[in-house]
Tab-separated table of C-alpha atoms in Angstrom:
chain	number	residue	atom	x	y	z
A	1	UNK	CA	-22.970	-1.308	3.712
A	2	UNK	CA	-24.346	-0.618	0.225
A	3	UNK	CA	-22.183	2.484	0.026
A	4	UNK	CA	-19.111	0.210	-0.100
A	5	UNK	CA	-20.354	-1.800	-3.037
A	6	UNK	CA	-17.477	-2.117	-5.479
A	7	UNK	CA	-15.030	0.147	-3.674
A	8	UNK	CA	-11.439	-0.934	-3.176
A	9	UNK	CA	-10.727	-2.065	0.351
A	10	UNK	CA	-7.762	-2.984	2.499
A	11	UNK	CA	-7.759	-5.445	5.380
A	12	UNK	CA	-6.081	-4.735	8.714
A	13	UNK	CA	-5.475	-7.666	11.078
A	14	UNK	CA	-3.656	-7.706	14.407
A	15	UNK	CA	-3.116	-9.976	17.367
A	16	UNK	CA	-1.425	-8.741	20.488
A	17	UNK	CA	-1.299	-11.956	22.522
A	18	UNK	CA	-0.861	-15.672	21.909
A	19	UNK	CA	-4.173	-16.238	23.690
A	20	UNK	CA	-6.020	-14.390	20.912
A	21	UNK	CA	-4.763	-16.790	18.285
A	22	UNK	CA	-6.172	-19.646	20.357
A	23	UNK	CA	-9.606	-17.995	20.674
A	24	UNK	CA	-10.714	-17.800	17.048
A	25	UNK	CA	-9.017	-14.422	16.612
A	26	UNK	CA	-5.884	-15.528	14.789
A	27	UNK	CA	-4.558	-13.436	11.947
A	28	UNK	CA	-5.816	-15.993	9.432
A	29	UNK	CA	-9.279	-16.056	11.086
A	30	UNK	CA	-9.497	-12.264	10.932
A	31	UNK	CA	-8.381	-12.138	7.307
A	32	UNK	CA	-10.787	-14.917	6.316
A	33	UNK	CA	-13.737	-13.067	7.876
A	34	UNK	CA	-12.725	-9.771	6.294
A	35	UNK	CA	-12.322	-11.368	2.858
A	36	UNK	CA	-15.753	-12.994	3.203
A	37	UNK	CA	-17.222	-9.588	4.042
A	38	UNK	CA	-15.514	-8.044	1.011
A	39	UNK	CA	-16.905	-10.746	-1.233
A	40	UNK	CA	-20.410	-10.287	0.221
A	41	UNK	CA	-20.428	-6.558	-0.561
A	42	UNK	CA	-18.637	-6.897	-3.900
A	43	UNK	CA	-15.448	-5.085	-2.961
A	44	UNK	CA	-12.009	-6.035	-4.260
A	45	UNK	CA	-9.308	-6.431	-1.615
A	46	UNK	CA	-6.269	-4.461	-2.776
A	47	UNK	CA	-4.066	-4.816	0.300
A	48	UNK	CA	-3.659	-6.635	3.583
A	49	UNK	CA	-1.813	-5.161	6.555
A	50	UNK	CA	-0.798	-7.477	9.391
A	51	UNK	CA	0.443	-6.455	12.811
A	52	UNK	CA	1.815	-8.730	15.515
A	53	UNK	CA	1.968	-7.149	18.943
A	54	UNK	CA	0.286	-4.354	20.871
A	55	UNK	CA	-1.585	-1.547	19.159
A	56	UNK	CA	-1.093	2.143	19.854
A	57	UNK	CA	0.457	1.852	23.296
A	58	UNK	CA	3.575	3.911	22.544
A	59	UNK	CA	3.590	4.633	18.830
A	60	UNK	CA	1.799	3.741	15.649
A	61	UNK	CA	2.644	0.196	14.554
A	62	UNK	CA	4.608	-0.201	11.314
A	63	UNK	CA	1.841	-1.853	9.270
A	64	UNK	CA	-0.566	0.873	10.384
A	65	UNK	CA	1.887	3.555	9.224
A	66	UNK	CA	2.161	1.893	5.807
A	67	UNK	CA	-1.622	1.590	5.602
A	68	UNK	CA	-2.043	5.322	6.312
A	69	UNK	CA	0.569	6.159	3.675
A	70	UNK	CA	-1.265	3.984	1.145
A	71	UNK	CA	-4.571	5.615	2.145
A	72	UNK	CA	-2.995	8.995	1.463
A	73	UNK	CA	-2.177	7.844	-2.064
A	74	UNK	CA	-5.768	6.708	-2.629
A	75	UNK	CA	-5.031	2.998	-2.941
A	76	UNK	CA	-8.356	2.101	-1.264
A	77	UNK	CA	-11.575	3.682	-0.010
A	78	UNK	CA	-12.182	1.575	3.094
A	79	UNK	CA	-10.340	-0.521	5.636
A	80	UNK	CA	-12.042	-3.645	6.914
A	81	UNK	CA	-11.052	-5.085	10.256
A	82	UNK	CA	-12.476	-7.827	12.428
A	83	UNK	CA	-13.379	-5.546	15.352
A	84	UNK	CA	-12.472	-2.080	16.637
A	85	UNK	CA	-10.127	-3.651	19.198
A	86	UNK	CA	-7.906	-4.932	16.374
A	87	UNK	CA	-6.965	-1.320	15.716
A	88	UNK	CA	-7.019	-0.130	19.329
A	89	UNK	CA	-8.688	-1.108	22.584
A	90	UNK	CA	-8.691	2.561	23.587
A	91	UNK	CA	-11.764	4.405	22.256
A	92	UNK	CA	-9.869	7.699	21.995
A	93	UNK	CA	-7.079	6.149	19.904
A	94	UNK	CA	-9.663	4.423	17.699
A	95	UNK	CA	-11.466	7.736	17.163
A	96	UNK	CA	-8.160	9.435	16.293
A	97	UNK	CA	-7.343	6.710	13.761
A	98	UNK	CA	-10.839	7.011	12.236
A	99	UNK	CA	-10.390	10.787	11.957
A	100	UNK	CA	-6.883	10.480	10.508
A	101	UNK	CA	-8.019	8.027	7.831
A	102	UNK	CA	-11.131	10.089	7.199
A	103	UNK	CA	-8.889	12.946	6.054
A	104	UNK	CA	-8.093	10.757	3.043
A	105	UNK	CA	-11.703	9.714	2.504
A	106	UNK	CA	-11.103	6.254	3.948
A	107	UNK	CA	-13.769	4.608	6.080
A	108	UNK	CA	-13.178	2.030	8.824
A	109	UNK	CA	-15.553	-0.927	8.691
A	110	UNK	CA	-15.713	-3.723	11.248
A	111	UNK	CA	-17.175	-7.165	10.572
A	112	UNK	CA	-17.764	-8.110	14.235
A	113	UNK	CA	-18.967	-5.945	17.077
């Protein structure tokens, strides 16, 4: 993670079910963990994107679309999220999102596996 030292990051947090918020995966829990990670690696958080509801089941969620637009404009160099499933539970969709963001030089970083 040394390569992130000092780079601007954004946080992406999402819950798709009420059960997740009861199991230590609430939006605030995710953001808290991501902010702690940012502090540990010395990266300023320049944006937070929050999504309530399912991920990429039919279309890209609104907060994700805004995050990609901001990535295009170079507002941050990395996106920190709690786990890959917060972006998508489908490995193919996750890989597509990683590739799409990579076009703008933005890395996806997860704080939990």
